[in-house]
Short mmCIF file of C-alpha atoms in Angstrom, two decimals:
data_model
loop_
_atom_site.label_atom_id
_atom_site.label_comp_id
_atom_site.label_asym_id
_atom_site.label_seq_id
_atom_site.Cartn_x
_atom_site.Cartn_y
_atom_site.Cartn_z
CA MET A 1 -11.98 16.45 16.75
CA LYS A 2 -14.17 13.38 17.37
CA GLY A 3 -16.18 10.91 15.33
CA LYS A 4 -15.58 9.82 11.75
CA GLN A 5 -14.19 13.21 10.79
CA GLY A 6 -11.58 12.90 13.52
CA VAL A 7 -10.64 9.41 12.34
CA ALA A 8 -10.34 10.66 8.75
CA LEU A 9 -8.15 13.56 9.83
CA ALA A 10 -5.90 11.28 11.90
CA ASP A 11 -5.63 9.00 8.87
CA CYS A 12 -4.53 11.90 6.69
CA ILE A 13 -1.94 13.21 9.15
CA GLN A 14 -0.30 9.79 9.31
CA LEU A 15 -0.41 9.37 5.54
CA PHE A 16 1.03 12.85 4.95
CA ARG A 17 4.02 11.89 7.09
CA PHE A 18 4.65 8.83 4.95
CA SER A 19 4.29 10.87 1.77
CA THR A 20 6.68 13.54 3.03
CA GLU A 21 9.39 10.93 3.62
CA GLN A 22 8.80 9.37 0.20
CA LEU A 23 9.01 12.75 -1.53
CA LYS A 24 12.22 13.56 0.33
CA GLU A 25 13.75 10.26 -0.74
CA SER A 26 12.70 10.84 -4.35
CA TYR A 27 14.17 14.34 -4.41
CA SER A 28 17.41 13.14 -2.87
CA VAL A 29 17.86 10.49 -5.56
CA LEU A 30 16.95 12.79 -8.44
CA ILE A 31 19.45 15.50 -7.51
CA SER A 32 22.31 13.04 -7.04
CA MET A 33 21.56 10.46 -9.72
CA LYS A 34 24.47 8.26 -10.78
CA SER A 35 24.68 7.39 -14.46
CA GLU A 36 25.85 3.82 -13.83
CA SER A 37 22.67 2.86 -11.96
CA ILE A 38 19.94 4.99 -13.54
CA ARG A 39 17.53 2.07 -13.89
CA GLU A 40 17.48 1.11 -10.23
CA GLN A 41 17.29 4.73 -9.10
CA ILE A 42 14.40 5.60 -11.41
CA ILE A 43 12.50 2.47 -10.34
CA ASP A 44 12.97 3.57 -6.73
CA VAL A 45 11.69 7.07 -7.52
CA GLN A 46 8.66 5.74 -9.39
CA THR A 47 7.92 3.41 -6.48
CA TRP A 48 8.11 6.17 -3.87
CA LEU A 49 6.10 8.67 -5.92
CA SER A 50 3.47 6.00 -6.64
CA ALA A 51 3.24 5.36 -2.90
CA SER A 52 2.92 9.06 -2.19
CA LEU A 53 -0.02 9.35 -4.59
CA THR A 54 -1.57 6.26 -3.03
CA ASN A 55 -1.30 7.84 0.42
CA LEU A 56 -3.07 10.97 -0.81
CA ARG A 57 -5.89 8.96 -2.37
CA THR A 58 -6.23 6.93 0.83
CA CYS A 59 -6.54 10.18 2.76
CA MET A 60 -9.41 11.32 0.58
CA ASP A 61 -11.14 7.94 0.79
CA GLY A 62 -11.59 8.63 4.49
CA PHE A 63 -13.65 11.75 3.74
CA LYS A 64 -15.70 10.16 0.96
CA ASN A 65 -18.90 9.74 2.97
CA LEU A 66 -18.51 12.90 5.06
CA ASN A 67 -19.69 16.46 4.57
CA GLY A 68 -18.62 19.90 5.76
CA THR A 69 -15.94 22.52 5.23
CA MET A 70 -13.17 20.24 6.50
CA LYS A 71 -13.80 17.86 3.60
CA VAL A 72 -13.80 20.68 1.05
CA ARG A 73 -10.55 22.17 2.35
CA MET A 74 -8.87 18.79 2.51
CA TYR A 75 -9.93 17.94 -1.03
CA GLU A 76 -8.49 21.20 -2.36
CA ARG A 77 -5.15 20.72 -0.65
CA VAL A 78 -4.82 17.06 -1.52
CA GLN A 79 -5.73 17.68 -5.15
CA ASN A 80 -3.08 20.39 -5.45
CA VAL A 81 -0.37 18.20 -3.96
CA SER A 82 -1.52 15.17 -5.98
CA ALA A 83 -1.25 17.15 -9.21
CA MET A 84 2.35 18.09 -8.44
CA VAL A 85 3.28 14.53 -7.47
CA SER A 86 1.63 13.22 -10.63
CA ILE A 87 3.71 15.60 -12.75
CA SER A 88 6.85 14.43 -10.97
CA LEU A 89 5.87 10.81 -11.58
CA ALA A 90 5.36 11.51 -15.29
CA PHE A 91 8.80 13.11 -15.36
CA ALA A 92 10.34 10.03 -13.74
CA LYS A 93 8.57 7.78 -16.24
CA ARG A 94 9.92 9.90 -19.09
CA ILE A 95 13.46 9.48 -17.77
CA SER A 96 12.97 5.72 -17.59
CA LEU A 97 11.71 5.64 -21.18
CA SER A 98 14.61 7.76 -22.42
CA ASN A 99 16.89 5.10 -20.98
CA SER A 100 14.78 2.20 -22.19
CA ASN A 101 17.32 0.98 -24.74
CA GLU A 102 20.05 0.83 -22.10
CA MET A 103 17.68 -0.86 -19.67
CA ARG A 104 16.53 -3.37 -22.28
CA LEU A 105 20.08 -4.28 -23.26
CA ASP A 106 21.08 -4.81 -19.64
CA LEU A 107 18.01 -6.91 -18.88
CA ASN A 108 18.63 -9.03 -21.97
CA HIS A 109 22.23 -9.51 -20.83
CA HIS A 110 21.06 -10.89 -17.47
CA ARG A 111 18.47 -13.09 -19.16
CA HIS A 112 21.10 -14.48 -21.53
CA LEU A 113 23.25 -15.49 -18.58
CA LEU A 114 20.36 -17.29 -16.93
CA SER A 115 18.37 -18.73 -19.78
CA ASN A 116 18.26 -21.60 -22.20
CA GLY A 117 18.39 -19.23 -25.16
CA ASP A 118 14.88 -17.79 -25.20
CA GLY A 119 15.25 -15.42 -22.27
CA ILE A 120 13.57 -17.74 -19.81
CA SER A 121 15.33 -19.91 -17.28
CA SER A 122 15.08 -23.64 -17.74
CA ASP A 123 15.49 -24.39 -14.01
CA LEU A 124 11.93 -24.99 -12.89
CA SER A 125 12.07 -27.42 -10.01
CA TRP A 126 10.99 -26.10 -6.64
CA ARG A 127 13.13 -28.76 -5.00
CA GLY A 128 16.84 -28.45 -4.60
CA ARG A 129 17.00 -24.75 -5.32
CA SER A 130 19.57 -22.51 -3.77
CA ILE A 131 18.49 -19.96 -1.22
CA ASN A 132 18.44 -17.07 -3.66
CA GLN A 133 15.94 -18.41 -6.15
CA ASP A 134 12.49 -16.87 -6.53
CA PHE A 135 13.21 -13.90 -4.30
CA PRO A 136 13.17 -10.29 -5.51
CA ALA A 137 16.06 -8.01 -6.34
CA TRP A 138 16.16 -5.98 -3.19
CA MET A 139 16.51 -8.88 -0.76
CA SER A 140 20.11 -9.47 0.23
CA GLU A 141 21.51 -12.99 0.31
CA GLY A 142 21.41 -12.84 4.10
CA ASP A 143 17.73 -11.88 4.10
CA ARG A 144 16.88 -14.74 1.77
CA ARG A 145 18.75 -17.09 4.09
CA LEU A 146 16.66 -15.85 7.00
CA LEU A 147 13.41 -16.58 5.18
CA GLN A 148 14.38 -20.03 3.95
CA SER A 149 16.67 -21.42 6.64
CA PRO A 150 15.32 -23.88 9.24
CA GLN A 151 14.22 -22.18 12.44
CA GLY A 152 17.14 -23.68 14.31
CA GLY A 153 19.53 -22.11 11.83
CA THR A 154 18.16 -18.58 12.11
CA LYS A 155 19.92 -16.27 14.52
CA VAL A 156 17.23 -14.90 16.83
CA ASP A 157 17.71 -11.58 18.61
CA VAL A 158 14.83 -11.92 21.04
CA MET A 159 12.03 -14.36 21.87
CA VAL A 160 8.36 -13.75 22.67
CA ALA A 161 6.39 -16.41 24.56
CA LYS A 162 3.03 -16.11 26.28
CA ASP A 163 4.11 -18.55 28.99
CA GLY A 164 7.02 -16.38 30.09
CA THR A 165 9.80 -18.58 28.70
CA GLY A 166 10.92 -15.79 26.39
CA LYS A 167 12.24 -12.34 27.18
CA TYR A 168 8.83 -10.81 26.46
CA LYS A 169 5.25 -12.02 26.79
CA THR A 170 3.84 -9.75 24.08
CA ILE A 171 4.89 -8.91 20.54
CA ALA A 172 4.32 -5.22 21.27
CA ALA A 173 6.92 -5.27 24.04
CA ALA A 174 9.48 -6.88 21.74
CA LEU A 175 8.79 -4.34 18.99
CA ASN A 176 9.11 -1.44 21.42
CA ALA A 177 12.51 -2.72 22.53
CA ALA A 178 13.79 -3.30 18.99
CA PRO A 179 16.46 -0.90 17.69
CA ASN A 180 15.51 2.14 15.62
CA GLN A 181 16.94 2.48 12.10
CA SER A 182 18.70 -0.88 12.26
CA LYS A 183 20.88 -1.65 9.24
CA GLN A 184 20.68 -5.38 9.96
CA ILE A 185 17.63 -7.62 10.17
CA TYR A 186 16.40 -7.82 13.77
CA VAL A 187 14.76 -11.22 14.29
CA ILE A 188 11.94 -11.66 16.80
CA HIS A 189 10.97 -15.30 17.38
CA ILE A 190 7.32 -15.58 18.41
CA ARG A 191 6.58 -18.89 20.10
CA ALA A 192 3.32 -20.73 19.44
CA GLY A 193 0.25 -19.03 20.84
CA ILE A 194 -2.69 -16.79 20.01
CA TYR A 195 -1.71 -13.16 20.44
CA HIS A 196 -4.63 -10.76 20.80
CA GLU A 197 -2.68 -7.64 19.90
CA LYS A 198 -3.18 -4.67 17.58
CA LEU A 199 0.26 -3.87 16.22
CA MET A 200 2.05 -1.41 13.97
CA VAL A 201 5.68 -1.92 12.97
CA THR A 202 7.35 1.47 12.59
CA LYS A 203 10.98 0.33 12.77
CA GLN A 204 12.82 -0.84 9.68
CA ASN A 205 14.34 -4.27 9.06
CA ILE A 206 12.19 -6.22 11.50
CA MET A 207 11.58 -9.93 10.93
CA LEU A 208 8.92 -11.90 12.79
CA LEU A 209 9.56 -15.63 12.92
CA GLY A 210 6.70 -17.84 14.07
CA ASP A 211 6.50 -21.53 14.93
CA GLY A 212 4.15 -22.30 12.04
CA LYS A 213 1.06 -21.03 10.22
CA SER A 214 -1.38 -22.70 12.58
CA LEU A 215 0.72 -22.21 15.70
CA THR A 216 1.69 -18.53 15.93
CA VAL A 217 -1.38 -16.35 15.39
CA VAL A 218 -1.88 -12.58 15.65
CA THR A 219 -5.61 -11.94 15.88
CA GLY A 220 -8.26 -9.34 16.59
CA SER A 221 -11.79 -8.39 15.55
CA ASN A 222 -11.79 -4.77 14.40
CA GLY A 223 -14.39 -4.03 11.74
CA TYR A 224 -15.07 -0.87 9.76
CA THR A 225 -18.01 0.20 11.91
CA LYS A 226 -15.84 0.09 15.01
CA ALA A 227 -12.63 1.52 13.50
CA GLY A 228 -14.11 4.11 11.11
CA SER A 229 -11.34 3.54 8.55
CA THR A 230 -10.24 0.50 6.58
CA GLN A 231 -6.60 0.97 7.48
CA PHE A 232 -7.41 1.24 11.19
CA THR A 233 -9.27 -2.09 11.07
CA ALA A 234 -5.98 -3.90 10.47
CA ASN A 235 -4.82 -5.96 13.42
CA PHE A 236 -1.29 -5.76 12.07
CA MET A 237 0.30 -2.91 10.09
CA ALA A 238 3.78 -3.12 8.59
CA SER A 239 4.67 0.53 8.04
CA ALA A 240 8.48 0.50 7.96
CA ASN A 241 10.75 -0.69 5.18
CA GLY A 242 12.35 -4.11 5.06
CA PHE A 243 9.70 -5.97 7.06
CA MET A 244 9.64 -9.77 6.85
CA ALA A 245 7.38 -12.42 8.34
CA ARG A 246 7.61 -16.19 8.22
CA ASP A 247 5.61 -19.15 9.52
CA MET A 248 2.75 -17.32 11.22
CA THR A 249 -0.86 -16.22 10.80
CA PHE A 250 -2.43 -12.76 10.63
CA GLU A 251 -6.16 -12.90 11.32
CA ASN A 252 -9.17 -10.61 11.63
CA LYS A 253 -12.17 -12.30 13.28
CA ALA A 254 -14.68 -9.49 12.69
CA GLY A 255 -16.54 -12.01 10.53
CA PRO A 256 -18.71 -11.59 7.44
CA TYR A 257 -20.89 -9.00 9.19
CA GLY A 258 -17.90 -6.83 10.12
CA GLY A 259 -17.60 -5.17 6.71
CA GLN A 260 -14.12 -4.07 5.72
CA ALA A 261 -11.82 -5.72 8.22
CA ALA A 262 -8.15 -6.10 7.33
CA ALA A 263 -6.04 -8.76 8.99
CA LEU A 264 -2.84 -7.28 7.58
CA LEU A 265 -1.94 -3.90 6.09
CA VAL A 266 1.44 -3.52 4.39
CA ARG A 267 3.07 -0.28 3.30
CA SER A 268 6.62 -1.50 3.75
CA ASP A 269 9.01 -1.21 0.84
CA ARG A 270 10.96 -4.36 0.05
CA SER A 271 8.84 -6.51 2.34
CA ALA A 272 8.45 -10.27 2.17
CA PHE A 273 6.05 -12.84 3.62
CA TYR A 274 6.95 -16.53 3.52
CA ARG A 275 4.66 -19.40 4.53
CA CYS A 276 2.13 -17.14 6.23
CA SER A 277 -1.66 -17.36 6.50
CA ILE A 278 -3.70 -14.18 6.16
CA ILE A 279 -7.30 -14.79 7.21
CA GLY A 280 -10.38 -12.60 7.06
CA TYR A 281 -13.47 -11.85 5.02
CA GLN A 282 -13.72 -8.45 3.31
CA ASP A 283 -10.42 -6.60 2.65
CA THR A 284 -8.31 -9.29 4.32
CA LEU A 285 -4.94 -8.19 2.94
CA TYR A 286 -4.45 -4.49 2.33
CA ALA A 287 -1.31 -4.48 0.16
CA HIS A 288 -1.34 -0.70 0.36
CA SER A 289 1.80 0.48 -1.41
CA LEU A 290 5.48 -0.06 -2.27
CA ARG A 291 7.21 -3.33 -3.25
CA GLN A 292 5.94 -6.55 -1.68
CA PHE A 293 6.59 -10.25 -2.14
CA TYR A 294 4.43 -13.15 -0.92
CA ARG A 295 5.53 -16.74 -1.26
CA GLU A 296 3.69 -19.92 -0.29
CA CYS A 297 1.08 -17.95 1.64
CA ASP A 298 -2.60 -18.86 2.19
CA ILE A 299 -4.92 -15.86 1.83
CA TYR A 300 -8.59 -16.25 2.79
CA GLY A 301 -11.49 -13.88 2.20
CA THR A 302 -14.69 -12.91 0.42
CA ILE A 303 -14.99 -9.38 -1.00
CA ASP A 304 -11.89 -7.62 -2.39
CA PHE A 305 -9.79 -9.74 -0.09
CA ILE A 306 -6.54 -8.60 -1.67
CA LEU A 307 -6.66 -4.85 -2.25
CA GLY A 308 -4.35 -1.88 -2.48
CA ASN A 309 -1.80 -0.30 -4.79
CA ALA A 310 1.44 -2.09 -4.08
CA ALA A 311 3.73 -3.57 -6.69
CA ALA A 312 3.17 -7.06 -5.33
CA VAL A 313 4.02 -10.52 -6.57
CA PHE A 314 2.17 -13.48 -5.09
CA GLN A 315 4.12 -16.61 -5.94
CA THR A 316 2.85 -20.14 -5.31
CA CYS A 317 0.16 -18.87 -2.94
CA ASN A 318 -3.29 -20.29 -2.24
CA LEU A 319 -6.05 -17.72 -2.79
CA ILE A 320 -9.00 -19.15 -0.91
CA ALA A 321 -12.55 -17.82 -1.27
CA ARG A 322 -14.86 -18.24 1.71
CA LYS A 323 -18.63 -18.35 2.11
CA PRO A 324 -19.96 -14.77 1.95
CA LEU A 325 -23.21 -13.41 3.31
CA LYS A 326 -26.39 -14.34 1.48
CA GLY A 327 -26.66 -12.29 -1.71
CA GLN A 328 -22.97 -11.39 -1.79
CA SER A 329 -20.39 -12.57 -4.29
CA ASN A 330 -16.66 -13.09 -3.89
CA VAL A 331 -13.98 -10.92 -5.50
CA ILE A 332 -10.35 -11.84 -4.98
CA THR A 333 -8.57 -8.60 -5.95
CA ALA A 334 -9.31 -4.87 -6.02
CA GLN A 335 -6.12 -3.28 -7.27
CA GLY A 336 -5.91 0.49 -6.81
CA ARG A 337 -3.56 1.93 -9.46
CA GLY A 338 -4.84 5.47 -9.97
CA ASP A 339 -2.24 7.05 -12.27
CA PRO A 340 -1.02 5.61 -15.60
CA ASN A 341 2.61 6.26 -14.65
CA GLU A 342 2.53 4.30 -11.39
CA ASN A 343 4.70 1.17 -11.52
CA THR A 344 2.25 -0.81 -9.41
CA GLY A 345 0.07 -3.86 -9.88
CA PHE A 346 -0.75 -7.33 -8.57
CA SER A 347 0.82 -10.41 -10.13
CA MET A 348 -0.54 -13.82 -9.21
CA HIS A 349 2.08 -16.26 -10.46
CA ASN A 350 1.78 -20.02 -10.12
CA CYS A 351 -0.98 -19.56 -7.53
CA THR A 352 -4.02 -21.73 -6.84
CA VAL A 353 -7.53 -20.28 -6.63
CA LEU A 354 -9.87 -22.53 -4.68
CA ALA A 355 -12.89 -22.64 -2.38
CA ALA A 356 -12.66 -22.84 1.39
CA ALA A 357 -14.43 -25.73 3.10
CA ASP A 358 -17.44 -23.56 4.00
CA LEU A 359 -17.88 -22.45 0.38
CA VAL A 360 -17.52 -25.85 -1.30
CA PRO A 361 -21.13 -27.05 -0.74
CA ILE A 362 -22.60 -23.85 -2.24
CA LYS A 363 -19.89 -22.71 -4.66
CA LYS A 364 -22.12 -23.18 -7.71
CA SER A 365 -24.57 -20.64 -6.33
CA VAL A 366 -21.96 -18.03 -5.32
CA LEU A 367 -20.20 -15.95 -7.96
CA THR A 368 -16.43 -15.69 -7.50
CA HIS A 369 -14.42 -13.28 -9.66
CA LEU A 370 -10.70 -12.76 -10.11
CA GLY A 371 -10.89 -9.03 -9.53
CA ARG A 372 -12.53 -5.67 -10.08
CA PRO A 373 -11.09 -2.18 -10.71
CA TRP A 374 -10.88 -0.09 -7.56
CA GLN A 375 -9.14 2.73 -9.43
CA LYS A 376 -9.03 3.93 -13.04
CA TYR A 377 -5.78 2.21 -14.04
CA SER A 378 -6.19 -0.95 -11.98
CA ARG A 379 -3.66 -3.62 -13.01
CA THR A 380 -3.80 -7.33 -12.15
CA VAL A 381 -2.58 -10.47 -13.90
CA TYR A 382 -2.96 -14.18 -13.27
CA MET A 383 -0.14 -16.17 -14.83
CA GLN A 384 0.31 -19.93 -14.90
CA CYS A 385 -2.20 -20.31 -12.07
CA PHE A 386 -4.63 -23.12 -11.34
CA LEU A 387 -8.19 -21.76 -11.27
CA ASP A 388 -10.70 -24.17 -9.78
CA ASP A 389 -14.35 -24.40 -10.80
CA LEU A 390 -15.53 -21.70 -8.38
CA VAL A 391 -14.30 -18.97 -10.78
CA ASP A 392 -17.18 -17.48 -12.77
CA PRO A 393 -16.80 -17.93 -16.55
CA SER A 394 -16.77 -14.13 -17.01
CA GLY A 395 -13.66 -14.00 -14.85
CA TRP A 396 -13.84 -10.37 -13.82
CA LEU A 397 -16.39 -7.97 -12.32
CA GLU A 398 -17.24 -4.31 -12.93
CA TRP A 399 -16.77 -1.84 -10.09
CA ASP A 400 -19.45 0.64 -11.14
CA GLY A 401 -20.89 0.37 -14.62
CA ASN A 402 -18.31 1.25 -17.28
CA PHE A 403 -15.83 2.77 -14.82
CA ALA A 404 -12.21 1.95 -15.76
CA LEU A 405 -13.11 -0.74 -18.29
CA LYS A 406 -11.08 1.03 -21.01
CA THR A 407 -8.14 2.03 -18.84
CA LEU A 408 -7.56 -1.00 -16.60
CA TYR A 409 -5.06 -3.73 -17.43
CA TYR A 410 -6.31 -7.21 -16.57
CA GLY A 411 -4.50 -10.17 -18.06
CA GLU A 412 -4.42 -13.94 -18.00
CA TYR A 413 -1.54 -16.06 -19.21
CA LEU A 414 -1.46 -19.85 -19.54
CA ASN A 415 -3.71 -20.59 -16.60
CA SER A 416 -5.14 -24.07 -16.09
CA GLY A 417 -8.03 -25.72 -14.30
CA PRO A 418 -11.81 -25.80 -14.75
CA GLY A 419 -12.12 -22.07 -14.06
CA ALA A 420 -9.46 -21.01 -16.56
CA GLY A 421 -11.54 -21.11 -19.73
CA ILE A 422 -11.40 -17.82 -21.65
CA LYS A 423 -14.26 -18.25 -24.15
CA LYS A 424 -16.81 -16.52 -21.90
CA ARG A 425 -14.46 -13.95 -20.36
CA VAL A 426 -15.42 -10.26 -20.27
CA GLN A 427 -14.91 -8.31 -23.49
CA TRP A 428 -13.65 -5.10 -21.94
CA PRO A 429 -11.11 -2.99 -23.85
CA GLY A 430 -8.68 -3.28 -20.93
CA TYR A 431 -8.89 -7.05 -20.56
CA ARG A 432 -6.54 -9.27 -22.51
CA VAL A 433 -5.43 -12.83 -22.88
CA ILE A 434 -1.67 -12.43 -22.77
CA LYS A 435 -0.21 -14.35 -25.70
CA SER A 436 3.48 -13.55 -25.59
CA ALA A 437 6.09 -14.45 -23.01
CA GLY A 438 7.55 -10.98 -23.50
CA GLU A 439 4.39 -9.29 -22.25
CA ALA A 440 3.97 -11.77 -19.40
CA ASN A 441 7.56 -11.29 -18.27
CA GLN A 442 6.71 -7.74 -17.20
CA PHE A 443 4.79 -9.24 -14.28
CA THR A 444 7.24 -11.83 -13.01
CA VAL A 445 9.44 -11.29 -9.97
CA ASN A 446 12.06 -10.06 -12.43
CA GLY A 447 9.76 -7.72 -14.28
CA LEU A 448 7.51 -6.19 -11.64
CA ILE A 449 9.84 -5.98 -8.65
CA ASN A 450 13.30 -6.11 -10.31
CA GLY A 451 14.40 -9.61 -9.39
CA TYR A 452 17.21 -9.60 -11.94
CA SER A 453 19.34 -6.91 -10.34
CA TRP A 454 20.64 -9.00 -7.43
CA LEU A 455 22.03 -11.78 -9.61
CA PRO A 456 25.53 -10.27 -10.19
CA SER A 457 26.16 -10.15 -6.45
CA THR A 458 25.03 -13.74 -5.74
CA GLY A 459 26.25 -15.72 -8.72
CA VAL A 460 23.55 -18.38 -8.25
CA ALA A 461 20.92 -19.84 -10.56
CA TYR A 462 17.69 -17.91 -10.46
CA GLN A 463 14.20 -18.70 -11.63
CA GLY A 464 12.36 -15.42 -11.37
CA GLY A 465 10.70 -15.65 -14.77
CA LEU A 466 7.97 -17.77 -16.28
CA ILE A 467 7.50 -21.50 -15.88
CA VAL A 468 8.40 -23.26 -19.13
#
């Protein structure tokens, strides 16, 4: 099958494979659940079922502008499967709620150990922190060491260098040679250079270590018109669990006329990006699904430049709006939570929203919004961020009329800067100014991606909560 229908079908086949694995994992956990770790197991199940639903919706997005019997048949099948997965997700949510008292007590216990008495850690300094601070629950101490240690102190398994001084000249060759199903992190050091490669990581526990944001660059120029699918525009796809990247750039040079053009697509559970640049225009970072963590990253774009349905925390990142085409406006996020029981959402914590150099001269004539609802239950929060004067006073933008305005969850908590004023913000039922630390804590590293659960095994101070 050729053309756009063929691309859509190929999309769906790949996504069905991911969903099948996630459903198998969920079933395996549910039939062998251990009472001493119900919380972690249920969070895993909710995460995998949420990802499965996301895959099914992504499949149908590919047929949205097509016609014919193939589309009708695919819709029927996907809707049937989606309904069953949604029921399973509701069941998992019910289990989590039935154990909410136990979960709350345990969380409060961990907070008491770490806090100054009000449930929030008093250790705020970025400097002098131990290696475990500000990283999520599922990262082992060794993984956190890999992300934070100096390059000379990181054990490298293989080196890539365009000039032939490494074992491989291309990243693809190094990935092909990497072990399958590795239980340990496999580190690939990518020397400085511009790598024109289209890559998909399908092996778990891979770490890419660059020489610096501006030095190690993976680039390409696939746009929607050429690729036929947003996910296939991505120059780099991380599609296996445990992926990590540090000190490098992911770029899509399709430009403002290229339409949707992802530089990076991530559907890797327990993935982390540290000191990376992600550069594009529309749909720059497709944070598709599962648990993701971004720290000290620079993310550039114009329209919906962070989109998807991951449970993702962006911590101390720069969110940089670029100059769009004439008549266009900028939107930073388009979060895609489509079921009320999905444990997904975007949390921008201690980030900076600012204009790129090309936008600065005209920023007063270009509207820039914090986000818009891609799906019915879209969920995004900005907490303790600096919002520069490019942010429109309304803050947020509709997707299509009144769609999702009652069911979305958009929040702001203790932001600062000239764009942080709330007096002229939208008055949608789903928008709120978060006034309590308790509500905001749901979207910290601890709250959204379970940062608290690794503390007993490390015994170190941890600041995964709010800045106080």
